[in-house]
PDB file of C-alpha atoms in Angstrom:
ATOM      1  CA  MET A  15      -8.921   4.900 -16.055  1.00 46.00           C
ATOM      2  CA  ARG A  16      -6.100   5.451 -13.581  1.00 48.00           C
ATOM      3  CA  GLY A  17      -7.664   2.915 -11.235  1.00 48.00           C
ATOM      4  CA  ALA A  18      -7.803   0.362 -14.044  1.00 47.00           C
ATOM      5  CA  VAL A  19      -4.129   0.912 -14.821  1.00 46.00           C
ATOM      6  CA  ILE A  20      -3.177   0.423 -11.177  1.00 46.00           C
ATOM      7  CA  LEU A  21      -5.322  -2.701 -10.983  1.00 45.00           C
ATOM      8  CA  CYS A  22      -3.599  -4.111 -14.082  1.00 48.00           C
ATOM      9  CA  LEU A  23      -0.214  -3.373 -12.553  1.00 45.00           C
ATOM     10  CA  LEU A  24      -1.237  -5.045  -9.323  1.00 45.00           C
ATOM     11  CA  LEU A  25      -2.482  -8.175 -11.038  1.00 45.00           C
ATOM     12  CA  SER A  26       0.420  -8.478 -13.428  1.00 47.00           C
ATOM     13  CA  GLY A  27       2.992  -8.001 -10.673  1.00 44.00           C
ATOM     14  CA  ALA A  28       1.513 -10.321  -8.112  1.00 47.00           C
ATOM     15  CA  VAL A  29       3.796 -13.259  -8.820  1.00 49.00           C
ATOM     16  CA  LEU A  30       7.233 -11.733  -9.353  1.00 77.00           C
ATOM     17  CA  SER A  31       8.429 -10.697  -5.969  1.00 88.00           C
ATOM     18  CA  HIS A  32      11.198 -11.213  -3.469  1.00 91.00           C
ATOM     19  CA  GLU A  33      10.872 -10.923   0.287  1.00 93.00           C
ATOM     20  CA  MET A  34      13.134 -11.447   3.294  1.00 95.00           C
ATOM     21  CA  THR A  35      12.249 -11.203   6.995  1.00 94.00           C
ATOM     22  CA  PRO A  36      12.717 -10.272   9.776  1.00 95.00           C
ATOM     23  CA  THR A  37      13.431  -6.611   9.101  1.00 95.00           C
ATOM     24  CA  TYR A  38      15.415  -6.276  12.323  1.00 96.00           C
ATOM     25  CA  PRO A  39      17.067  -9.612  13.139  1.00 96.00           C
ATOM     26  CA  LYS A  40      18.869 -10.260  16.419  1.00 96.00           C
ATOM     27  CA  TRP A  41      21.952 -12.306  17.144  1.00 97.00           C
ATOM     28  CA  GLU A  42      21.431 -15.320  19.395  1.00 96.00           C
ATOM     29  CA  ILE A  43      23.700 -17.876  21.042  1.00 94.00           C
ATOM     30  CA  SER A  44      24.748 -20.616  18.646  1.00 93.00           C
ATOM     31  CA  GLY A  45      26.125 -23.321  20.913  1.00 88.00           C
ATOM     32  CA  VAL A  46      29.662 -22.543  19.810  1.00 92.00           C
ATOM     33  CA  ASP A  47      31.883 -20.273  21.894  1.00 92.00           C
ATOM     34  CA  ASP A  48      32.347 -16.767  20.462  1.00 94.00           C
ATOM     35  CA  VAL A  49      29.952 -17.459  17.606  1.00 96.00           C
ATOM     36  CA  LYS A  50      26.421 -16.053  17.348  1.00 97.00           C
ATOM     37  CA  LYS A  51      23.705 -16.913  14.884  1.00 97.00           C
ATOM     38  CA  THR A  52      20.535 -15.483  13.458  1.00 97.00           C
ATOM     39  CA  THR A  53      17.761 -17.076  11.407  1.00 97.00           C
ATOM     40  CA  MET A  54      16.325 -15.441   8.307  1.00 97.00           C
ATOM     41  CA  ARG A  55      13.397 -16.302   6.070  1.00 96.00           C
ATOM     42  CA  LEU A  56      13.504 -15.831   2.312  1.00 96.00           C
ATOM     43  CA  TRP A  57      10.527 -16.059  -0.045  1.00 94.00           C
ATOM     44  CA  ASN A  58      10.775 -16.316  -3.835  1.00 94.00           C
ATOM     45  CA  SER A  59       7.863 -15.565  -6.102  1.00 90.00           C
ATOM     46  CA  ARG A  60      10.063 -14.409  -8.966  1.00 91.00           C
ATOM     47  CA  GLU A  61       9.614 -17.015 -11.686  1.00 88.00           C
ATOM     48  CA  ASP A  62      12.796 -15.809 -13.402  1.00 87.00           C
ATOM     49  CA  VAL A  63      15.009 -16.249 -10.325  1.00 92.00           C
ATOM     50  CA  ARG A  64      16.243 -19.499  -8.776  1.00 94.00           C
ATOM     51  CA  TYR A  65      19.173 -18.328  -6.657  1.00 96.00           C
ATOM     52  CA  TYR A  66      19.762 -15.624  -4.048  1.00 97.00           C
ATOM     53  CA  GLU A  67      23.134 -14.494  -2.776  1.00 97.00           C
ATOM     54  CA  ILE A  68      23.468 -13.724   0.932  1.00 98.00           C
ATOM     55  CA  GLY A  69      25.817 -11.030   2.218  1.00 98.00           C
ATOM     56  CA  ILE A  70      26.530  -9.212   5.462  1.00 98.00           C
ATOM     57  CA  PHE A  71      27.740  -5.620   5.344  1.00 98.00           C
ATOM     58  CA  SER A  72      28.968  -2.881   7.622  1.00 97.00           C
ATOM     59  CA  ASP A  73      27.465   0.625   7.928  1.00 96.00           C
ATOM     60  CA  ASP A  74      29.552   1.724   4.933  1.00 96.00           C
ATOM     61  CA  TRP A  75      28.638  -1.410   2.932  1.00 96.00           C
ATOM     62  CA  LYS A  76      31.949  -3.213   3.368  1.00 97.00           C
ATOM     63  CA  PRO A  77      31.491  -7.017   3.344  1.00 98.00           C
ATOM     64  CA  ILE A  78      31.747  -8.750   6.740  1.00 97.00           C
ATOM     65  CA  PRO A  79      32.868 -12.407   7.041  1.00 97.00           C
ATOM     66  CA  PHE A  80      30.148 -14.885   7.989  1.00 97.00           C
ATOM     67  CA  VAL A  81      29.229 -18.524   7.565  1.00 96.00           C
ATOM     68  CA  THR A  82      26.053 -20.089   6.250  1.00 96.00           C
ATOM     69  CA  ALA A  83      25.205 -23.411   4.651  1.00 94.00           C
ATOM     70  CA  TYR A  84      24.893 -21.858   1.187  1.00 93.00           C
ATOM     71  CA  ARG A  85      26.123 -18.367   0.362  1.00 94.00           C
ATOM     72  CA  ILE A  86      24.116 -18.671  -2.847  1.00 96.00           C
ATOM     73  CA  ILE A  87      20.814 -20.228  -1.839  1.00 96.00           C
ATOM     74  CA  PRO A  88      18.837 -22.241  -4.379  1.00 95.00           C
ATOM     75  CA  LEU A  89      15.188 -21.352  -4.013  1.00 96.00           C
ATOM     76  CA  GLU A  90      12.435 -22.594  -6.286  1.00 94.00           C
ATOM     77  CA  TYR A  91       9.583 -20.421  -7.479  1.00 93.00           C
ATOM     78  CA  LEU A  92       6.902 -19.920  -4.822  1.00 93.00           C
ATOM     79  CA  LYS A  93       9.035 -21.515  -2.121  1.00 94.00           C
ATOM     80  CA  GLU A  94      10.428 -20.172   1.109  1.00 95.00           C
ATOM     81  CA  VAL A  95      13.511 -21.140   3.020  1.00 96.00           C
ATOM     82  CA  LYS A  96      14.753 -20.452   6.528  1.00 97.00           C
ATOM     83  CA  PHE A  97      18.506 -20.286   6.901  1.00 97.00           C
ATOM     84  CA  ASP A  98      20.949 -19.690   9.748  1.00 97.00           C
ATOM     85  CA  VAL A  99      23.816 -17.242   9.496  1.00 97.00           C
ATOM     86  CA  TYR A 100      26.792 -17.502  11.855  1.00 97.00           C
ATOM     87  CA  ILE A 101      29.222 -14.740  12.761  1.00 97.00           C
ATOM     88  CA  THR A 102      32.090 -14.432  15.216  1.00 97.00           C
ATOM     89  CA  GLU A 103      31.540 -12.108  18.145  1.00 95.00           C
ATOM     90  CA  ASN A 104      34.362  -9.795  17.115  1.00 95.00           C
ATOM     91  CA  ASN A 105      32.505  -9.086  13.818  1.00 96.00           C
ATOM     92  CA  ILE A 106      29.084  -8.510  15.365  1.00 96.00           C
ATOM     93  CA  LYS A 107      29.618  -4.832  16.154  1.00 94.00           C
ATOM     94  CA  ARG A 108      30.554  -4.086  12.545  1.00 96.00           C
ATOM     95  CA  ALA A 109      27.712  -6.110  11.013  1.00 97.00           C
ATOM     96  CA  ARG A 110      24.859  -3.731  10.173  1.00 97.00           C
ATOM     97  CA  TYR A 111      22.982  -5.210   7.187  1.00 98.00           C
ATOM     98  CA  ILE A 112      22.163  -8.714   5.988  1.00 98.00           C
ATOM     99  CA  CYS A 113      21.060  -8.774   2.369  1.00 98.00           C
ATOM    100  CA  SER A 114      19.718 -11.199  -0.203  1.00 97.00           C
ATOM    101  CA  LEU A 115      20.379 -10.421  -3.862  1.00 96.00           C
ATOM    102  CA  SER A 116      18.622 -12.123  -6.756  1.00 95.00           C
ATOM    103  CA  LYS A 117      20.871 -13.859  -9.261  1.00 93.00           C
ATOM    104  CA  LEU A 118      19.695 -13.329 -12.816  1.00 86.00           C
ATOM    105  CA  ARG A 119      19.537 -15.696 -15.720  1.00 76.00           C
ATOM    106  CA  SER A 120      20.415 -14.817 -19.256  1.00 69.00           C
ATOM    107  CA  SER A 121      18.012 -14.483 -22.137  1.00 68.00           C
ATOM    108  CA  SER A 122      18.309 -13.615 -25.809  1.00 69.00           C
ATOM    109  CA  GLU A 123      16.289 -10.364 -25.826  1.00 73.00           C
ATOM    110  CA  SER A 124      17.705  -6.844 -25.527  1.00 77.00           C
ATOM    111  CA  GLN A 125      16.283  -5.723 -22.231  1.00 83.00           C
ATOM    112  CA  THR A 126      16.812  -4.254 -18.815  1.00 85.00           C
ATOM    113  CA  LEU A 127      16.931  -7.014 -16.239  1.00 89.00           C
ATOM    114  CA  LEU A 128      15.820  -6.360 -12.688  1.00 92.00           C
ATOM    115  CA  ALA A 129      18.039  -7.362  -9.804  1.00 94.00           C
ATOM    116  CA  THR A 130      16.295  -7.152  -6.444  1.00 95.00           C
ATOM    117  CA  ARG A 131      18.028  -6.849  -3.121  1.00 96.00           C
ATOM    118  CA  ILE A 132      16.440  -6.775   0.320  1.00 96.00           C
ATOM    119  CA  CYS A 133      18.487  -5.772   3.331  1.00 97.00           C
ATOM    120  CA  SER A 134      17.520  -6.272   6.948  1.00 97.00           C
ATOM    121  CA  LYS A 135      19.271  -4.281   9.628  1.00 97.00           C
ATOM    122  CA  PHE A 136      20.957  -5.187  12.911  1.00 97.00           C
ATOM    123  CA  LYS A 137      20.101  -2.364  15.318  1.00 91.00           C
TER     124      LYS A 137
ATOM    125  CA  MET B  38     -30.350 -24.143  54.810  1.00 52.00           C
ATOM    126  CA  LYS B  39     -30.180 -20.371  54.668  1.00 56.00           C
ATOM    127  CA  LYS B  40     -26.491 -20.444  55.657  1.00 56.00           C
ATOM    128  CA  LEU B  41     -25.776 -23.039  52.968  1.00 48.00           C
ATOM    129  CA  LEU B  42     -27.376 -20.872  50.262  1.00 50.00           C
ATOM    130  CA  ILE B  43     -25.379 -17.860  51.398  1.00 52.00           C
ATOM    131  CA  ALA B  44     -22.171 -19.926  51.278  1.00 47.00           C
ATOM    132  CA  ILE B  45     -22.967 -21.190  47.766  1.00 47.00           C
ATOM    133  CA  SER B  46     -23.682 -17.663  46.543  1.00 52.00           C
ATOM    134  CA  PHE B  47     -20.306 -16.515  47.874  1.00 48.00           C
ATOM    135  CA  ILE B  48     -18.518 -19.397  46.114  1.00 46.00           C
ATOM    136  CA  LEU B  49     -20.258 -18.676  42.815  1.00 47.00           C
ATOM    137  CA  GLY B  50     -19.539 -14.981  43.163  1.00 51.00           C
ATOM    138  CA  ALA B  51     -15.874 -15.687  43.752  1.00 52.00           C
ATOM    139  CA  THR B  52     -15.507 -17.915  40.657  1.00 52.00           C
ATOM    140  CA  PRO B  53     -13.003 -16.172  38.354  1.00 54.00           C
ATOM    141  CA  VAL B  54     -14.098 -15.212  34.866  1.00 57.00           C
ATOM    142  CA  LEU B  55     -11.940 -17.039  32.344  1.00 65.00           C
ATOM    143  CA  ALA B  56     -10.759 -14.822  29.475  1.00 76.00           C
ATOM    144  CA  ALA B  57      -9.012 -15.963  26.306  1.00 80.00           C
ATOM    145  CA  ASP B  58      -6.532 -13.442  24.949  1.00 83.00           C
ATOM    146  CA  ILE B  59      -5.776 -13.152  21.275  1.00 83.00           C
ATOM    147  CA  ASP B  60      -2.291 -11.814  20.762  1.00 79.00           C
ATOM    148  CA  GLY B  61      -0.738 -10.676  17.563  1.00 76.00           C
ATOM    149  CA  THR B  62       2.032  -8.523  16.199  1.00 72.00           C
ATOM    150  CA  VAL B  63       2.452  -6.789  12.883  1.00 72.00           C
ATOM    151  CA  GLU B  64       5.938  -7.270  11.554  1.00 75.00           C
ATOM    152  CA  SER B  65       7.507  -4.889   9.135  1.00 83.00           C
ATOM    153  CA  ARG B  66       8.360  -6.400   5.796  1.00 90.00           C
ATOM    154  CA  CYS B  67       9.188  -5.264   2.302  1.00 94.00           C
ATOM    155  CA  THR B  68       8.445  -7.013  -0.949  1.00 94.00           C
ATOM    156  CA  VAL B  69      10.002  -5.968  -4.252  1.00 94.00           C
ATOM    157  CA  ALA B  70       8.180  -7.016  -7.407  1.00 92.00           C
ATOM    158  CA  THR B  71       8.609  -6.544 -11.117  1.00 86.00           C
ATOM    159  CA  THR B  72       5.324  -5.455 -12.630  1.00 89.00           C
ATOM    160  CA  VAL B  73       6.518  -4.475 -16.101  1.00 92.00           C
ATOM    161  CA  PRO B  74       9.792  -5.810 -17.528  1.00 91.00           C
ATOM    162  CA  GLY B  75      12.114  -3.420 -19.326  1.00 93.00           C
ATOM    163  CA  ILE B  76      12.830  -3.737 -23.049  1.00 94.00           C
ATOM    164  CA  TYR B  77      15.255  -1.736 -25.184  1.00 95.00           C
ATOM    165  CA  GLY B  78      14.050  -0.229 -28.433  1.00 95.00           C
ATOM    166  CA  ASN B  79      16.508   0.721 -31.144  1.00 94.00           C
ATOM    167  CA  PRO B  80      15.333   4.005 -32.754  1.00 96.00           C
ATOM    168  CA  ASN B  81      18.602   4.413 -34.654  1.00 96.00           C
ATOM    169  CA  ALA B  82      21.798   2.465 -35.116  1.00 95.00           C
ATOM    170  CA  TYR B  83      23.606   3.997 -32.162  1.00 96.00           C
ATOM    171  CA  THR B  84      20.859   4.270 -29.498  1.00 96.00           C
ATOM    172  CA  LEU B  85      19.148   1.809 -27.212  1.00 96.00           C
ATOM    173  CA  THR B  86      16.304   3.214 -25.172  1.00 96.00           C
ATOM    174  CA  THR B  87      13.411   2.082 -23.007  1.00 97.00           C
ATOM    175  CA  ASP B  88      11.300   4.938 -24.444  1.00 97.00           C
ATOM    176  CA  PRO B  89       7.957   3.467 -25.635  1.00 97.00           C
ATOM    177  CA  ALA B  90       7.991   5.920 -28.575  1.00 97.00           C
ATOM    178  CA  SER B  91      11.027   3.986 -29.845  1.00 96.00           C
ATOM    179  CA  ALA B  92       9.477   0.544 -29.301  1.00 95.00           C
ATOM    180  CA  GLY B  93      11.059   0.230 -25.873  1.00 96.00           C
ATOM    181  CA  GLN B  94       9.362  -0.532 -22.582  1.00 96.00           C
ATOM    182  CA  VAL B  95      10.094   1.180 -19.280  1.00 97.00           C
ATOM    183  CA  PRO B  96      10.466  -1.270 -16.378  1.00 96.00           C
ATOM    184  CA  VAL B  97       8.111  -0.735 -13.448  1.00 96.00           C
ATOM    185  CA  ILE B  98       8.919  -1.974  -9.964  1.00 96.00           C
ATOM    186  CA  ARG B  99       6.501  -2.243  -7.079  1.00 96.00           C
ATOM    187  CA  PHE B 100       7.501  -1.915  -3.433  1.00 97.00           C
ATOM    188  CA  ASP B 101       5.099  -3.176  -0.771  1.00 96.00           C
ATOM    189  CA  THR B 102       5.691  -2.366   2.881  1.00 95.00           C
ATOM    190  CA  THR B 103       3.550  -3.281   5.860  1.00 93.00           C
ATOM    191  CA  LEU B 104       4.809  -0.621   8.269  1.00 93.00           C
ATOM    192  CA  ALA B 105       5.676   3.019   7.741  1.00 95.00           C
ATOM    193  CA  ASN B 106       9.224   4.293   8.177  1.00 96.00           C
ATOM    194  CA  ALA B 107      10.828   0.848   8.155  1.00 95.00           C
ATOM    195  CA  TYR B 108      12.537   0.782   4.742  1.00 97.00           C
ATOM    196  CA  TYR B 109      14.168   2.815   2.004  1.00 97.00           C
ATOM    197  CA  ALA B 110      13.421   1.989  -1.618  1.00 98.00           C
ATOM    198  CA  GLN B 111      16.608   2.419  -3.618  1.00 98.00           C
ATOM    199  CA  ILE B 112      16.585   2.088  -7.396  1.00 98.00           C
ATOM    200  CA  THR B 113      19.652   2.333  -9.614  1.00 97.00           C
ATOM    201  CA  TYR B 114      19.406   2.737 -13.393  1.00 97.00           C
ATOM    202  CA  PRO B 115      22.012   0.903 -15.506  1.00 97.00           C
ATOM    203  CA  THR B 116      25.428   2.380 -16.231  1.00 97.00           C
ATOM    204  CA  SER B 117      26.851  -0.604 -18.121  1.00 96.00           C
ATOM    205  CA  PHE B 118      25.730  -3.641 -20.059  1.00 95.00           C
ATOM    206  CA  SER B 119      25.678  -6.891 -18.113  1.00 93.00           C
ATOM    207  CA  SER B 120      26.032  -8.693 -21.428  1.00 92.00           C
ATOM    208  CA  SER B 121      26.485  -7.450 -24.975  1.00 94.00           C
ATOM    209  CA  PRO B 122      28.483  -8.087 -28.125  1.00 94.00           C
ATOM    210  CA  SER B 123      32.078  -6.884 -27.976  1.00 94.00           C
ATOM    211  CA  LEU B 124      32.163  -3.047 -27.989  1.00 93.00           C
ATOM    212  CA  SER B 125      35.222  -1.084 -29.027  1.00 91.00           C
ATOM    213  CA  ASP B 126      33.928   2.382 -28.133  1.00 93.00           C
ATOM    214  CA  ASN B 127      32.457   4.025 -25.054  1.00 94.00           C
ATOM    215  CA  VAL B 128      28.752   4.006 -24.257  1.00 96.00           C
ATOM    216  CA  THR B 129      27.094   7.073 -22.751  1.00 96.00           C
ATOM    217  CA  TRP B 130      24.417   6.186 -20.235  1.00 97.00           C
ATOM    218  CA  THR B 131      21.529   8.288 -19.013  1.00 97.00           C
ATOM    219  CA  GLY B 132      18.448   7.375 -17.001  1.00 97.00           C
ATOM    220  CA  ALA B 133      15.918   8.536 -14.492  1.00 97.00           C
ATOM    221  CA  VAL B 134      13.977   6.963 -11.649  1.00 98.00           C
ATOM    222  CA  THR B 135      10.523   8.347 -10.904  1.00 98.00           C
ATOM    223  CA  LEU B 136       7.456   7.522  -8.853  1.00 98.00           C
ATOM    224  CA  LYS B 137       4.899   6.183 -11.320  1.00 97.00           C
ATOM    225  CA  ALA B 138       1.901   5.435  -9.112  1.00 97.00           C
ATOM    226  CA  HIS B 139       1.049   5.101  -5.457  1.00 96.00           C
ATOM    227  CA  GLY B 140      -1.567   3.248  -3.477  1.00 95.00           C
ATOM    228  CA  GLU B 141      -1.853   5.747  -0.617  1.00 95.00           C
ATOM    229  CA  SER B 142      -2.412   9.501  -0.775  1.00 93.00           C
ATOM    230  CA  GLY B 143       0.459  10.141   1.648  1.00 94.00           C
ATOM    231  CA  MET B 144       2.916   8.797  -0.921  1.00 96.00           C
ATOM    232  CA  SER B 145       2.459  11.687  -3.340  1.00 95.00           C
ATOM    233  CA  GLY B 146       5.457  13.446  -1.831  1.00 96.00           C
ATOM    234  CA  TYR B 147       7.854  10.538  -2.360  1.00 97.00           C
ATOM    235  CA  GLN B 148       9.531  12.022  -5.443  1.00 97.00           C
ATOM    236  CA  ALA B 149      10.153  15.363  -3.745  1.00 97.00           C
ATOM    237  CA  ALA B 150      11.522  13.634  -0.650  1.00 97.00           C
ATOM    238  CA  SER B 151      13.888  11.373  -2.608  1.00 98.00           C
ATOM    239  CA  THR B 152      17.639  11.845  -2.883  1.00 97.00           C
ATOM    240  CA  THR B 153      20.123  10.785  -5.533  1.00 97.00           C
ATOM    241  CA  THR B 154      23.628   9.407  -5.350  1.00 96.00           C
ATOM    242  CA  GLY B 155      25.021   8.912  -8.841  1.00 96.00           C
ATOM    243  CA  ALA B 156      22.623   6.634 -10.710  1.00 97.00           C
ATOM    244  CA  MET B 157      20.761   5.622  -7.533  1.00 97.00           C
ATOM    245  CA  ARG B 158      17.647   7.323  -6.223  1.00 98.00           C
ATOM    246  CA  SER B 159      16.575   6.652  -2.639  1.00 98.00           C
ATOM    247  CA  TYR B 160      13.020   7.010  -1.333  1.00 98.00           C
ATOM    248  CA  PRO B 161      12.196   6.858   2.400  1.00 98.00           C
ATOM    249  CA  LEU B 162       9.053   4.712   2.482  1.00 97.00           C
ATOM    250  CA  SER B 163       7.225   6.791   5.076  1.00 97.00           C
ATOM    251  CA  VAL B 164       3.768   5.315   4.420  1.00 97.00           C
ATOM    252  CA  ALA B 165       2.745   1.647   4.510  1.00 96.00           C
ATOM    253  CA  GLY B 166       1.336   0.269   1.272  1.00 96.00           C
ATOM    254  CA  SER B 167       2.302  -0.129  -2.366  1.00 97.00           C
ATOM    255  CA  ALA B 168       4.267   2.277  -4.537  1.00 97.00           C
ATOM    256  CA  TRP B 169       5.324   1.835  -8.172  1.00 97.00           C
ATOM    257  CA  PHE B 170       8.520   3.272  -9.573  1.00 98.00           C
ATOM    258  CA  GLN B 171       9.891   3.338 -13.108  1.00 97.00           C
ATOM    259  CA  SER B 172      13.463   3.485 -14.293  1.00 97.00           C
ATOM    260  CA  THR B 173      14.216   4.762 -17.781  1.00 97.00           C
ATOM    261  CA  SER B 174      17.493   3.971 -19.504  1.00 97.00           C
ATOM    262  CA  VAL B 175      19.220   5.257 -22.630  1.00 97.00           C
ATOM    263  CA  ALA B 176      22.535   3.997 -24.019  1.00 97.00           C
ATOM    264  CA  VAL B 177      24.265   5.862 -26.865  1.00 96.00           C
ATOM    265  CA  TYR B 178      27.256   4.331 -28.555  1.00 96.00           C
ATOM    266  CA  GLY B 179      30.367   6.475 -28.824  1.00 91.00           C
ATOM    267  CA  GLY B 180      30.729   8.806 -31.787  1.00 79.00           C
ATOM    268  CA  ASN B 181      27.268   7.883 -32.997  1.00 83.00           C
ATOM    269  CA  ARG B 182      28.672   4.650 -34.387  1.00 90.00           C
ATOM    270  CA  ALA B 183      26.325   1.753 -34.963  1.00 95.00           C
ATOM    271  CA  PHE B 184      25.927  -0.795 -32.162  1.00 95.00           C
ATOM    272  CA  PRO B 185      27.106  -4.240 -33.327  1.00 95.00           C
ATOM    273  CA  GLY B 186      24.255  -6.677 -33.860  1.00 93.00           C
ATOM    274  CA  GLY B 187      23.253  -8.923 -30.936  1.00 92.00           C
ATOM    275  CA  ALA B 188      21.381  -8.909 -27.648  1.00 91.00           C
ATOM    276  CA  TYR B 189      22.080  -6.220 -25.085  1.00 93.00           C
ATOM    277  CA  LYS B 190      21.225  -6.504 -21.419  1.00 93.00           C
ATOM    278  CA  ALA B 191      21.562  -4.075 -18.556  1.00 95.00           C
ATOM    279  CA  VAL B 192      20.500  -4.396 -14.958  1.00 95.00           C
ATOM    280  CA  VAL B 193      18.240  -2.144 -12.929  1.00 96.00           C
ATOM    281  CA  LEU B 194      18.892  -2.703  -9.226  1.00 96.00           C
ATOM    282  CA  ALA B 195      15.876  -2.345  -6.931  1.00 96.00           C
ATOM    283  CA  GLU B 196      16.687  -2.486  -3.239  1.00 96.00           C
ATOM    284  CA  CYS B 197      14.656  -2.390  -0.074  1.00 96.00           C
ATOM    285  CA  VAL B 198      16.968  -1.427   2.767  1.00 97.00           C
ATOM    286  CA  ALA B 199      15.810  -1.383   6.370  1.00 97.00           C
ATOM    287  CA  GLN B 200      15.963   2.051   8.013  1.00 96.00           C
TER     288      GLN B 200
END
């Protein structure tokens, strides 16, 4: 019985997920003096989500300035995107986490919505 | 002729064996998935709850990791409405995050190993595989007054943070 419940959960949850890699990104040269970049990959299989917000944070979760093409990335269902993030060298030491946060849409039902956030770490 | 055969045998013996390597790496990754959406039931005029006994539904979230000790699962139950009709009184929030099911036997200790900070519970994902967590939520309107009619929404935040 327990196995059947787990199987049902597995099947029902197979298409509503959010994933970002790599887990431990590294800063690389960008071609611009004093600016480094890293490339991330984001995958959306949440049918209810079309946008993800990107953020970079310090060890104590303070936001760190950065530049990317879209801070809120449009991403269709079952699509992936690779995006570059740029940061100045004087902010690199403080940058610890890069996160993607799902942006939720409204509906008319009384419910608990699920916001998902995945954070990779600069080591 | 004999010398020629000896020379040929040396050449053949010296021919290097060609080997084709297959390289691969296993990258750590975390996937967060909704397996059961949360729904508020309304057992009385002043309470909203995800309790199934009150026609609610407890949200279930699945975390999949490919490597052990690479991520924390952090789940935060709601402490405010993200959208609701205008409310003139305070709302008292309670909730709990618990391990609902696990795909590997080594995950049975996740609940005991978890820590809480306010409404957030953090689980070190020390075993690769899938784990399911649930997050209950109860909102009681101040002074047991009736909630105004309308749709109420609150957000459960499920995070996978690299260790």
